[in-house]
CSV table of C-alpha atoms in Angstrom, one decimal:
chain,number,residue,atom,x,y,z
A,248,MET,CA,-29.7,51.8,44.3
A,249,HIS,CA,-30.0,48.6,42.5
A,250,THR,CA,-28.3,48.0,39.1
A,251,ARG,CA,-29.6,45.5,36.6
A,252,GLU,CA,-26.9,43.0,35.3
A,253,SER,CA,-27.0,42.4,31.6
A,254,ARG,CA,-27.7,38.9,30.4
A,255,GLY,CA,-24.5,36.9,30.1
A,256,ALA,CA,-22.3,39.4,32.0
A,257,ARG,CA,-21.5,36.8,34.6
A,258,VAL,CA,-20.0,33.4,33.7
A,259,ALA,CA,-21.2,30.4,35.7
A,260,PRO,CA,-18.5,28.8,37.8
A,261,TRP,CA,-19.0,25.4,36.2
A,262,ILE,CA,-18.3,26.9,32.7
A,263,VAL,CA,-14.9,28.3,34.0
A,264,PHE,CA,-14.0,25.0,35.6
A,265,GLY,CA,-14.8,23.1,32.3
A,266,ALA,CA,-12.7,25.5,30.3
A,267,ILE,CA,-9.7,25.0,32.6
A,268,VAL,CA,-10.0,21.2,32.4
A,269,ALA,CA,-10.2,21.3,28.6
A,270,VAL,CA,-7.1,23.5,28.3
A,271,ALA,CA,-5.2,21.2,30.7
A,272,ALA,CA,-6.2,18.2,28.7
A,273,ILE,CA,-4.9,19.8,25.5
A,274,VAL,CA,-1.6,20.8,27.1
A,275,ALA,CA,-1.2,17.3,28.5
A,276,ALA,CA,-1.9,15.7,25.2
A,277,PHE,CA,0.6,18.0,23.5
A,278,LEU,CA,3.3,17.1,26.1
A,279,LEU,CA,2.5,13.4,25.8
A,280,LEU,CA,2.8,13.5,22.0
A,281,ARG,CA,6.0,15.6,22.1
A,282,GLY,CA,7.5,13.1,24.6
A,283,HIS,CA,7.6,10.5,21.8
A,284,ASP,CA,11.2,10.9,20.4
A,285,GLY,CA,10.8,14.6,20.6
A,286,GLU,CA,8.2,14.6,17.8
A,287,LEU,CA,5.8,17.5,17.5
A,288,PRO,CA,2.0,16.6,17.3
A,289,TRP,CA,1.6,18.3,13.8
A,290,GLY,CA,4.2,16.0,12.3
A,291,GLY,CA,7.4,18.0,12.9
A,292,ASP,CA,10.5,15.9,13.8
A,293,ARG,CA,12.9,18.2,15.6
A,294,SER,CA,15.1,15.8,17.5
A,295,ARG,CA,14.9,12.4,15.7
A,296,GLU,CA,18.2,10.7,15.1
A,297,TYR,CA,19.0,8.0,12.5
A,298,THR,CA,21.9,5.7,11.6
A,299,VAL,CA,22.7,4.9,8.0
A,300,GLY,CA,25.0,2.0,7.2
A,301,LEU,CA,27.4,2.0,4.3
A,302,THR,CA,30.6,0.3,3.2
A,303,ASP,CA,32.6,2.9,1.2
A,304,GLN,CA,34.1,5.3,3.8
A,305,PRO,CA,35.8,8.3,2.3
A,306,THR,CA,39.4,8.8,3.3
A,307,SER,CA,38.9,12.6,3.6
A,308,LEU,CA,36.0,15.1,3.8
A,309,ASP,CA,37.9,17.4,1.4
A,310,ILE,CA,35.6,17.0,-1.6
A,311,ARG,CA,37.6,19.5,-3.6
A,312,THR,CA,40.6,17.1,-3.8
A,313,ASN,CA,39.1,13.7,-3.0
A,314,ASP,CA,37.7,12.0,-6.1
A,315,GLU,CA,36.3,9.0,-4.2
A,316,ARG,CA,32.7,7.9,-4.8
A,317,GLY,CA,32.2,7.6,-1.1
A,318,VAL,CA,32.8,11.3,-0.3
A,319,GLU,CA,30.4,12.4,-3.1
A,320,GLN,CA,27.8,9.9,-1.9
A,321,ALA,CA,27.9,11.3,1.6
A,322,LEU,CA,28.3,15.0,1.1
A,323,VAL,CA,26.9,16.2,-2.3
A,324,GLY,CA,23.3,17.1,-1.9
A,325,ASN,CA,23.4,16.7,1.9
A,326,VAL,CA,26.2,19.1,2.9
A,327,TYR,CA,27.4,20.7,-0.4
A,328,GLU,CA,25.1,21.8,-3.2
A,329,THR,CA,25.6,22.3,-6.9
A,330,LEU,CA,24.5,25.2,-9.0
A,331,LEU,CA,22.3,23.0,-11.2
A,332,THR,CA,20.9,19.5,-10.9
A,333,SER,CA,19.8,16.7,-13.2
A,334,GLY,CA,16.2,16.6,-14.1
A,335,ASP,CA,14.0,14.2,-16.0
A,336,ASP,CA,15.4,12.6,-19.2
A,337,VAL,CA,18.8,13.8,-18.1
A,338,SER,CA,17.8,17.4,-18.6
A,339,VAL,CA,19.4,20.2,-16.6
A,340,ALA,CA,17.3,21.7,-13.8
A,341,ALA,CA,17.4,24.6,-11.4
A,342,ASN,CA,19.0,24.1,-8.0
A,343,LEU,CA,21.0,27.0,-6.4
A,344,VAL,CA,20.5,28.7,-9.7
A,345,ALA,CA,16.9,29.6,-10.5
A,346,ARG,CA,17.3,30.3,-14.2
A,347,TRP,CA,20.0,30.9,-16.8
A,348,ILE,CA,20.4,32.4,-20.3
A,349,PRO,CA,23.0,31.1,-22.7
A,350,SER,CA,24.2,33.3,-25.6
A,351,THR,CA,23.5,32.0,-29.1
A,352,ASP,CA,27.2,31.4,-29.8
A,353,GLY,CA,27.6,29.4,-26.6
A,354,LEU,CA,30.3,31.6,-25.2
A,355,ARG,CA,28.5,33.3,-22.4
A,356,TYR,CA,26.1,32.1,-19.8
A,357,SER,CA,24.2,34.4,-17.5
A,358,PHE,CA,22.8,32.9,-14.2
A,359,VAL,CA,20.3,34.2,-11.7
A,360,LEU,CA,20.4,32.7,-8.1
A,361,ARG,CA,17.4,31.8,-6.0
A,362,ASP,CA,16.3,34.3,-3.4
A,363,GLY,CA,17.4,33.8,0.2
A,364,LEU,CA,20.3,31.4,-0.2
A,365,THR,CA,22.6,31.0,2.8
A,366,PHE,CA,25.6,28.9,3.8
A,367,ALA,CA,25.4,26.6,6.9
A,368,ASP,CA,26.7,29.4,9.2
A,369,GLY,CA,23.9,31.7,8.0
A,370,SER,CA,26.0,34.0,5.8
A,371,ALA,CA,24.6,34.9,2.4
A,372,LEU,CA,25.3,32.7,-0.6
A,373,ASP,CA,25.2,35.5,-3.1
A,374,ALA,CA,26.8,35.9,-6.6
A,375,SER,CA,30.1,37.1,-5.2
A,376,ALA,CA,30.3,33.9,-3.1
A,377,VAL,CA,29.6,31.8,-6.2
A,378,VAL,CA,32.3,33.6,-8.2
A,379,ALA,CA,34.8,33.2,-5.4
A,380,SER,CA,34.0,29.4,-5.2
A,381,LEU,CA,34.2,28.8,-9.0
A,382,GLN,CA,37.4,30.8,-9.3
A,383,ARG,CA,39.0,28.7,-6.6
A,384,THR,CA,37.8,25.5,-8.3
A,385,ILE,CA,39.4,26.5,-11.6
A,386,ALA,CA,42.6,28.0,-10.2
A,387,ASP,CA,43.3,25.1,-7.7
A,388,ARG,CA,42.1,22.4,-10.2
A,389,HIS,CA,39.6,20.8,-7.9
A,390,VAL,CA,38.0,17.6,-8.9
A,391,GLY,CA,35.9,18.1,-12.0
A,392,TYR,CA,37.3,21.5,-12.9
A,393,GLU,CA,38.2,20.4,-16.5
A,394,GLU,CA,34.6,19.9,-17.2
A,395,LEU,CA,34.1,23.7,-17.0
A,396,GLY,CA,35.9,24.1,-20.3
A,397,ASP,CA,38.1,27.0,-21.4
A,398,VAL,CA,36.8,29.7,-19.0
A,399,ALA,CA,37.8,33.2,-19.8
A,400,GLU,CA,36.0,34.9,-17.0
A,401,VAL,CA,33.7,34.4,-14.1
A,402,ARG,CA,32.2,37.5,-12.5
A,403,ASN,CA,29.1,38.7,-10.7
A,404,THR,CA,27.0,41.5,-12.2
A,405,ASP,CA,25.0,42.1,-9.0
A,406,ALA,CA,24.2,40.3,-5.8
A,407,SER,CA,22.0,37.7,-7.4
A,408,GLN,CA,23.5,37.3,-10.9
A,409,PHE,CA,26.8,36.1,-12.3
A,410,THR,CA,28.2,35.2,-15.7
A,411,ILE,CA,30.6,32.6,-17.1
A,412,THR,CA,32.4,33.6,-20.3
A,413,LEU,CA,34.2,30.9,-22.4
A,414,ARG,CA,36.9,31.2,-25.0
A,415,LYS,CA,35.2,28.4,-27.0
A,416,PRO,CA,31.9,26.7,-26.7
A,417,ASN,CA,31.5,24.0,-24.1
A,418,PRO,CA,28.0,22.4,-24.4
A,419,ARG,CA,28.8,20.3,-21.3
A,420,LEU,CA,29.1,23.3,-19.1
A,421,LEU,CA,25.6,23.2,-17.7
A,422,TRP,CA,25.9,19.4,-17.1
A,423,ALA,CA,29.2,20.0,-15.4
A,424,LEU,CA,27.5,22.4,-13.0
A,425,THR,CA,25.3,19.5,-11.8
A,426,GLY,CA,28.4,17.7,-10.6
A,427,ARG,CA,31.7,18.3,-8.7
A,428,ALA,CA,32.5,21.4,-10.8
A,429,GLY,CA,29.3,23.0,-9.7
A,430,ILE,CA,29.7,22.7,-6.0
A,431,ILE,CA,29.7,26.0,-4.2
A,432,TYR,CA,31.9,26.4,-1.1
A,433,ASP,CA,31.9,29.1,1.5
A,434,VAL,CA,35.4,30.3,0.6
A,435,ALA,CA,35.4,33.2,3.1
A,436,ALA,CA,34.4,31.0,6.0
A,437,ALA,CA,37.0,28.3,5.0
A,438,GLN,CA,39.7,30.9,4.8
A,439,ARG,CA,38.9,32.2,8.3
A,440,ALA,CA,39.2,28.6,9.6
A,441,GLY,CA,42.5,27.9,7.8
A,442,ASP,CA,41.0,26.0,4.8
A,443,ASP,CA,40.7,22.8,6.8
A,444,TYR,CA,38.4,21.1,4.3
A,445,ALA,CA,39.7,17.6,5.4
A,446,ARG,CA,38.0,17.9,8.8
A,447,HIS,CA,35.3,20.6,8.3
A,448,THR,CA,32.8,21.5,5.7
A,449,TYR,CA,31.6,24.8,4.3
A,450,GLY,CA,28.5,24.1,2.3
A,451,SER,CA,24.9,25.3,2.0
A,452,GLY,CA,23.0,22.0,2.1
A,453,PRO,CA,20.3,20.7,4.5
A,454,PHE,CA,23.0,19.2,6.8
A,455,ASP,CA,26.3,20.2,8.2
A,456,VAL,CA,29.1,17.9,9.4
A,457,ALA,CA,29.3,17.8,13.2
A,458,GLY,CA,32.3,15.4,13.2
A,459,SER,CA,33.9,12.3,11.8
A,460,ASP,CA,36.1,9.6,13.1
A,461,GLY,CA,37.6,6.3,11.9
A,462,SER,CA,34.2,4.7,11.4
A,463,SER,CA,31.5,7.3,11.0
A,464,ILE,CA,30.5,10.8,9.9
A,465,THR,CA,27.8,12.7,11.9
A,466,LEU,CA,25.5,15.0,10.0
A,467,THR,CA,23.4,17.6,11.9
A,468,ARG,CA,20.4,19.5,10.5
A,469,ASN,CA,21.3,23.0,9.0
A,470,ASP,CA,18.6,25.2,10.6
A,471,HIS,CA,19.8,28.0,8.4
A,472,TYR,CA,18.9,26.0,5.3
A,473,TRP,CA,17.3,28.1,2.6
A,474,GLY,CA,15.0,25.4,1.4
A,475,HIS,CA,12.8,22.8,3.0
A,476,LYS,CA,14.4,21.8,6.3
A,477,ALA,CA,15.6,18.2,6.8
A,478,SER,CA,13.3,16.1,8.8
A,479,ALA,CA,16.0,14.5,11.0
A,480,SER,CA,18.1,16.5,13.5
A,481,THR,CA,21.0,14.1,13.3
A,482,ILE,CA,22.1,11.4,10.9
A,483,ARG,CA,25.1,9.2,11.7
A,484,LEU,CA,26.8,7.6,8.6
A,485,ALA,CA,28.2,4.4,10.0
A,486,TYR,CA,30.8,2.6,7.8
A,487,TYR,CA,31.3,-1.2,7.9
A,488,LYS,CA,34.3,-3.2,6.6
A,489,ASP,CA,32.2,-5.4,4.3
A,490,GLU,CA,28.7,-6.3,3.1
A,491,ALA,CA,28.3,-9.1,5.7
A,492,ALA,CA,29.0,-6.8,8.6
A,493,LEU,CA,26.6,-4.3,7.1
A,494,ALA,CA,23.9,-6.9,6.8
A,495,ASP,CA,24.5,-8.2,10.4
A,496,ALA,CA,24.0,-4.6,11.7
A,497,ALA,CA,20.8,-4.1,9.7
A,498,GLU,CA,19.3,-7.4,10.9
A,499,ALA,CA,20.2,-6.6,14.5
A,500,GLY,CA,18.2,-3.4,14.3
A,501,ASP,CA,21.3,-1.2,14.6
A,502,LEU,CA,20.6,0.7,11.4
A,503,ASP,CA,17.6,2.7,10.2
A,504,VAL,CA,18.9,2.7,6.6
A,505,ALA,CA,21.5,0.5,4.9
A,506,LEU,CA,23.0,0.8,1.4
A,507,PRO,CA,24.3,-2.6,0.2
A,508,ARG,CA,26.1,-2.7,-3.1
A,509,GLU,CA,25.5,-6.3,-3.8
A,510,ALA,CA,22.2,-7.9,-4.8
A,511,ALA,CA,22.9,-10.9,-2.6
A,512,THR,CA,23.0,-8.7,0.4
A,513,ALA,CA,19.8,-7.0,-0.6
A,514,GLN,CA,18.1,-10.3,-1.1
A,515,ARG,CA,19.2,-11.5,2.3
A,516,LEU,CA,17.8,-8.4,4.0
A,517,ALA,CA,14.5,-8.6,2.0
A,518,LYS,CA,13.8,-11.8,3.9
A,519,HIS,CA,14.0,-10.1,7.3
A,520,ASP,CA,10.9,-8.9,9.0
A,521,GLY,CA,10.9,-5.2,9.7
A,522,LEU,CA,13.1,-4.3,6.7
A,523,HIS,CA,12.1,-2.9,3.4
A,524,VAL,CA,14.3,-3.1,0.3
A,525,GLY,CA,14.0,-0.5,-2.5
A,526,ASP,CA,16.0,-0.2,-5.7
A,527,GLY,CA,16.6,2.1,-8.6
A,528,VAL,CA,18.8,2.5,-11.6
A,529,GLY,CA,22.4,3.2,-10.7
A,530,MET,CA,25.5,4.2,-12.7
A,531,ARG,CA,27.2,0.8,-12.8
A,532,GLN,CA,27.1,-1.2,-16.1
A,533,THR,CA,27.6,-4.9,-16.5
A,534,MET,CA,29.1,-5.9,-19.9
A,535,LEU,CA,31.2,-8.4,-21.7
A,536,ALA,CA,34.1,-6.2,-22.5
A,537,LEU,CA,35.8,-7.1,-25.8
A,538,ASN,CA,39.4,-6.3,-26.4
A,539,ASN,CA,39.7,-4.8,-29.9
A,540,ALA,CA,43.5,-5.0,-30.1
A,541,GLN,CA,44.9,-6.3,-33.3
A,542,GLU,CA,46.0,-9.7,-31.8
A,543,SER,CA,42.5,-10.3,-30.4
A,544,PRO,CA,39.8,-12.2,-32.4
A,545,PHE,CA,37.5,-9.3,-31.5
A,546,SER,CA,39.5,-6.9,-33.6
A,547,ASP,CA,37.2,-8.0,-36.4
A,548,VAL,CA,33.8,-6.2,-36.4
A,549,GLN,CA,32.0,-9.3,-37.7
A,550,VAL,CA,33.3,-11.4,-34.8
A,551,ARG,CA,32.1,-8.8,-32.4
A,552,GLN,CA,28.7,-8.5,-34.0
A,553,LEU,CA,28.1,-12.3,-34.2
A,554,THR,CA,29.1,-12.5,-30.5
A,555,ARG,CA,26.3,-10.0,-29.6
A,556,TYR,CA,23.7,-12.0,-31.6
A,557,ALA,CA,24.8,-15.2,-29.8
A,558,ILE,CA,24.4,-13.7,-26.3
A,559,ASP,CA,20.9,-13.6,-24.8
A,560,ALA,CA,21.4,-10.1,-23.3
A,561,ALA,CA,17.7,-9.6,-22.8
A,562,GLY,CA,17.4,-12.9,-21.0
A,563,ILE,CA,20.4,-12.2,-18.8
A,564,ALA,CA,19.1,-8.8,-17.9
A,565,LYS,CA,15.7,-10.2,-16.8
A,566,THR,CA,17.2,-12.9,-14.6
A,567,GLN,CA,20.0,-11.2,-12.8
A,568,PRO,CA,19.0,-9.9,-9.4
A,569,GLU,CA,21.3,-6.8,-9.7
A,570,SER,CA,19.9,-5.9,-13.1
A,571,ALA,CA,17.7,-2.7,-13.3
A,572,ALA,CA,17.3,-2.8,-17.1
A,573,GLN,CA,19.0,-4.1,-20.3
A,574,LEU,CA,21.7,-1.9,-21.7
A,575,SER,CA,22.9,-2.1,-25.3
A,576,GLY,CA,25.3,0.8,-25.7
A,577,PRO,CA,28.0,2.7,-23.8
A,578,ILE,CA,25.8,5.5,-22.4
A,579,GLY,CA,23.4,4.7,-19.6
A,580,ARG,CA,20.0,6.1,-18.6
A,581,LEU,CA,21.5,8.6,-16.2
A,582,GLN,CA,23.9,10.1,-18.7
A,583,PRO,CA,23.5,12.6,-21.5
A,584,GLY,CA,23.0,10.8,-24.8
A,585,TYR,CA,21.2,7.6,-23.7
A,586,VAL,CA,19.0,6.0,-26.3
A,587,ASP,CA,17.3,2.6,-26.2
A,588,LEU,CA,19.3,0.3,-28.5
A,589,ASP,CA,18.0,-3.0,-27.4
A,590,ASP,CA,16.7,-3.9,-30.9
A,591,LEU,CA,20.1,-3.7,-32.6
A,592,PHE,CA,21.3,-7.2,-31.7
A,593,PRO,CA,18.3,-9.3,-30.7
A,594,TYR,CA,19.2,-12.8,-29.5
A,595,ASP,CA,19.6,-15.0,-32.6
A,596,GLU,CA,21.8,-18.1,-32.4
A,597,ALA,CA,21.1,-19.1,-36.0
A,598,LYS,CA,22.2,-15.7,-37.4
A,599,ALA,CA,25.3,-15.8,-35.2
A,600,ALA,CA,26.2,-19.3,-36.4
A,601,SER,CA,25.6,-18.2,-40.0
A,602,MET,CA,28.0,-15.3,-39.6
A,603,ARG,CA,30.5,-17.6,-37.8
A,604,ALA,CA,30.6,-19.8,-40.9
A,605,TYR,CA,32.4,-17.1,-42.8
A,606,PHE,CA,35.5,-17.9,-40.8
A,607,PRO,CA,37.5,-21.1,-41.1
A,608,TYR,CA,37.4,-23.3,-38.1
A,609,ALA,CA,41.1,-22.8,-37.3
A,610,TYR,CA,40.7,-19.0,-37.4
A,611,PHE,CA,40.0,-18.8,-33.7
A,612,HIS,CA,42.7,-19.7,-31.2
A,613,GLU,CA,41.9,-20.7,-27.6
A,614,PHE,CA,41.1,-17.7,-25.4
A,615,THR,CA,39.7,-17.1,-21.9
A,616,VAL,CA,36.5,-15.4,-20.6
A,617,LEU,CA,37.8,-13.5,-17.6
A,618,THR,CA,35.5,-12.8,-14.7
A,619,ASP,CA,35.2,-12.8,-10.9
A,620,GLU,CA,33.2,-14.9,-8.5
A,621,THR,CA,30.2,-12.5,-8.6
A,622,HIS,CA,29.7,-13.0,-12.3
A,623,ARG,CA,30.7,-16.7,-12.5
A,624,ALA,CA,27.3,-18.1,-13.5
A,625,VAL,CA,26.7,-15.6,-16.3
A,626,ALA,CA,30.3,-16.1,-17.5
A,627,GLU,CA,29.8,-19.8,-17.6
A,628,ARG,CA,26.8,-19.4,-19.7
A,629,ILE,CA,28.6,-17.1,-22.2
A,630,THR,CA,31.6,-19.5,-22.3
A,631,THR,CA,29.3,-22.3,-23.2
A,632,THR,CA,27.8,-20.1,-26.0
A,633,PHE,CA,31.3,-19.5,-27.4
A,634,ASN,CA,32.0,-23.2,-27.5
A,635,ASP,CA,28.7,-24.8,-28.4
A,636,VAL,CA,27.1,-22.2,-30.7
A,637,LEU,CA,30.0,-20.3,-32.2
A,638,SER,CA,32.7,-23.1,-32.1
A,639,MET,CA,35.1,-20.6,-30.6
A,640,PRO,CA,37.5,-22.4,-28.1
A,641,ALA,CA,36.9,-20.5,-24.9
A,642,THR,CA,37.7,-21.4,-21.3
A,643,LEU,CA,36.6,-19.6,-18.1
A,644,GLU,CA,39.1,-17.9,-15.9
A,645,VAL,CA,37.9,-16.6,-12.5
A,646,VAL,CA,40.0,-14.2,-10.5
A,647,ASP,CA,39.3,-11.9,-7.6
A,648,THR,CA,37.5,-8.6,-8.2
A,649,ARG,CA,40.6,-6.4,-7.8
A,650,GLU,CA,42.6,-8.5,-10.2
A,651,LEU,CA,39.8,-8.4,-12.7
A,652,ALA,CA,39.6,-4.6,-12.6
A,653,ARG,CA,43.3,-4.3,-13.0
A,654,ARG,CA,43.6,-6.6,-15.9
A,655,VAL,CA,40.6,-5.0,-17.7
A,656,ALA,CA,42.0,-1.5,-17.1
A,657,ASP,CA,45.4,-2.5,-18.5
A,658,GLY,CA,43.8,-4.3,-21.5
A,659,ASP,CA,45.3,-7.6,-20.3
A,660,TYR,CA,42.4,-9.8,-21.5
A,661,VAL,CA,40.6,-11.1,-24.6
A,662,CYS,CA,37.0,-10.8,-23.3
A,663,ALA,CA,35.9,-10.2,-19.7
A,664,LEU,CA,32.6,-10.1,-17.9
A,665,VAL,CA,32.8,-7.1,-15.6
A,666,THR,CA,30.8,-4.3,-13.9
A,667,LEU,CA,32.2,-0.8,-14.5
A,668,GLU,CA,31.1,2.3,-12.6
A,669,GLY,CA,29.9,3.8,-15.8
A,670,VAL,CA,30.2,7.5,-15.0
A,671,ASP,CA,32.6,8.3,-17.8
A,672,ASP,CA,33.5,4.9,-19.3
A,673,TYR,CA,31.8,5.8,-22.6
A,674,ARG,CA,34.8,8.1,-23.3
A,675,ARG,CA,37.1,5.0,-23.5
A,676,PHE,CA,35.4,4.3,-26.8
A,677,VAL,CA,36.7,7.6,-28.2
A,678,ASP,CA,40.4,7.7,-27.5
A,679,GLY,CA,41.6,4.1,-28.1
A,680,SER,CA,41.9,3.5,-24.4
A,681,PRO,CA,44.0,0.4,-23.3
A,682,MET,CA,40.8,-0.9,-21.7
A,683,PHE,CA,39.2,-1.7,-25.0
A,684,HIS,CA,41.7,-0.7,-27.7
A,685,TYR,CA,38.7,0.5,-29.7
A,686,GLN,CA,39.0,3.1,-32.5
A,687,ASN,CA,36.3,4.2,-34.9
A,688,GLY,CA,36.8,7.3,-37.0
A,689,GLU,CA,33.1,8.0,-37.4
A,690,ALA,CA,32.5,7.7,-33.6
A,691,GLN,CA,35.4,10.1,-33.0
A,692,ARG,CA,34.0,12.6,-35.5
A,693,ILE,CA,30.6,12.5,-33.9
A,694,TYR,CA,32.0,12.9,-30.5
A,695,GLU,CA,34.1,15.9,-31.6
A,696,ASP,CA,31.0,17.4,-33.3
A,697,ALA,CA,29.0,16.9,-30.1
A,698,LEU,CA,31.6,18.9,-28.1
A,699,ALA,CA,31.5,21.7,-30.7
A,700,LYS,CA,27.8,22.3,-30.3
A,701,PRO,CA,27.0,25.6,-28.7
A,702,ASP,CA,24.3,24.2,-26.4
A,703,TYR,CA,23.6,21.3,-24.1
A,704,ASN,CA,20.5,20.0,-26.0
A,705,GLY,CA,22.5,19.9,-29.2
A,706,TYR,CA,25.3,18.1,-27.4
A,707,ARG,CA,22.9,15.5,-25.9
A,708,GLU,CA,21.3,14.8,-29.3
A,709,ARG,CA,24.7,14.3,-31.0
A,710,MET,CA,25.8,12.0,-28.2
A,711,ARG,CA,22.8,9.8,-29.0
A,712,ASP,CA,24.3,9.4,-32.4
A,713,PHE,CA,27.6,8.5,-30.8
A,714,ASP,CA,25.9,5.9,-28.6
A,715,ARG,CA,24.3,4.2,-31.6
A,716,VAL,CA,27.4,4.1,-33.8
A,717,VAL,CA,29.5,2.5,-31.1
A,718,SER,CA,26.8,0.0,-30.3
A,719,GLN,CA,26.3,-0.9,-34.0
A,720,ASP,CA,30.0,-1.5,-34.3
A,721,ALA,CA,29.7,-3.9,-31.3
A,722,ALA,CA,32.7,-2.3,-29.5
A,723,SER,CA,31.7,-4.5,-26.6
A,724,ALA,CA,28.6,-6.5,-25.6
A,725,TRP,CA,26.6,-4.6,-23.0
A,726,LEU,CA,24.2,-6.5,-20.8
A,727,TYR,CA,22.5,-4.4,-18.2
A,728,GLU,CA,22.5,-1.4,-15.9
A,729,ASN,CA,22.9,-2.3,-12.3
A,730,LYS,CA,20.5,-1.5,-9.4
A,731,ASP,CA,21.3,0.7,-6.5
A,732,PHE,CA,19.7,-0.6,-3.3
A,733,VAL,CA,18.3,1.2,-0.2
A,734,VAL,CA,17.2,-0.9,2.7
A,735,THR,CA,15.2,0.8,5.5
A,736,LYS,CA,13.3,-0.2,8.6
A,737,THR,CA,9.7,-0.5,7.6
A,738,SER,CA,9.0,2.4,10.0
A,739,VAL,CA,11.1,4.9,8.0
A,740,GLY,CA,11.3,6.1,4.4
A,741,GLY,CA,12.1,9.1,2.2
A,742,VAL,CA,15.5,8.0,0.8
A,743,PRO,CA,15.4,7.6,-3.0
A,744,ALA,CA,17.2,4.6,-4.3
A,745,GLU,CA,18.1,5.9,-7.8
A,746,ASN,CA,21.8,6.7,-8.1
A,747,SER,CA,22.1,6.4,-4.3
A,748,SER,CA,25.6,4.9,-4.6
A,749,TRP,CA,26.7,8.3,-5.8
A,750,ARG,CA,24.1,10.7,-4.4
A,751,LEU,CA,22.6,9.7,-1.1
A,752,ARG,CA,19.7,12.2,-0.6
A,753,LEU,CA,18.9,12.2,3.1
A,754,ALA,CA,16.9,15.3,3.7
A,755,GLY,CA,13.6,13.4,3.3
A,756,LEU,CA,14.5,10.6,5.8
A,757,ALA,CA,11.5,10.5,8.1
A,758,PRO,CA,9.0,8.2,9.7
A,759,ARG,CA,7.1,6.3,7.0
A,760,SER,CA,3.5,7.6,6.6
């Protein structure tokens, strides 16, 4: 008996053969693409390794006790994470914490964590882990603990919520949680390992530390990371003895990323084919520091003010390769309380000379403008201004950078052209610090009032008043905020330059699209 086959029940042999060939081609293409540095064809990057060159090697990985800039640059944001982070306009933004509610009296803060947080070993980063970490930070006085204020209690209310209760308001608390005081450590894992923070890390960031030696730190991707996974599988932080050695390595192609501190190095590398130089605002501030001590001519407010009129701060800021923007007060763009004060002392030689005429010629005794070789050209220009415009007998004294920093810190100078790190230097205009010998009752009252505010926004607004008062009083002559530089091979990108000398964010390091 014959059966009738339905139409299409049999597949022609040539169709089967074609399908097999097509599948084989797709598999071959997949393997070919994956063979390039381990990259996946849809843009993944599961085994790519990078080398990042720096010059400021930390002496220890123990970020709890090591206050060096280099350890913060390498580890915070990469290996360790903070509860909060800095947002636009120096606001406070979510990070490990998703949201928070302050009490109206500023004495209690309730925090809610993000869902699914884990440490690098995969264990839960929950509210009890946060409380254990904060309690250790306070009890053991880790770096930055004093910024948390007068804490009465830290406790978790459930797995995802915790509270901080204060004995008195601390409007800087939220800002403190964006920094060292807000780092969360896996206390339980560290205790099991003998609390060896100097050689091992216990964080929750997109990377973990695989090892360190006398010249490098190796970061490996944290595949347990709760957020967007890092693109690179391994990043080696290679440390060089100086800027010249760093530049040589970058030009030789040994580095995927380099972080020079000096503009001259960035300019050198910008001329090299295959390298791209990016920059952003950093924390450093370049200024003519004025010693306000009684024996100094700058103890007189009018002398300080006429000095600021005589110096072309705007012109200097525009022409210096390391300048990101003019700065006219003690608080920079990346700090709470910044306000644009560039219109307070516009360049006006005639006005400065007129104010100078109030003083008899013999009023000013010879003094020196102290600086280092890096700032020689600008210091020469300012010294000429003192002599030719203001008839103030000034001579230039150039010393090495370490000697300059020591003398300025000790107040052993009359005026000095110097770059300060800028993180907390504004506080030196509150307490009569030996660096400036500056005291102003109104500025002190405003600062104390800012600290008494119950909330961060109120504090930030009052600090803007502080910034203006200190600038109007010409406590020193600020010139500009310095750039931070990031140099990359033209084939890679994803490393933000802003504030990179303190926070080097490497999770986005990837092939440039």
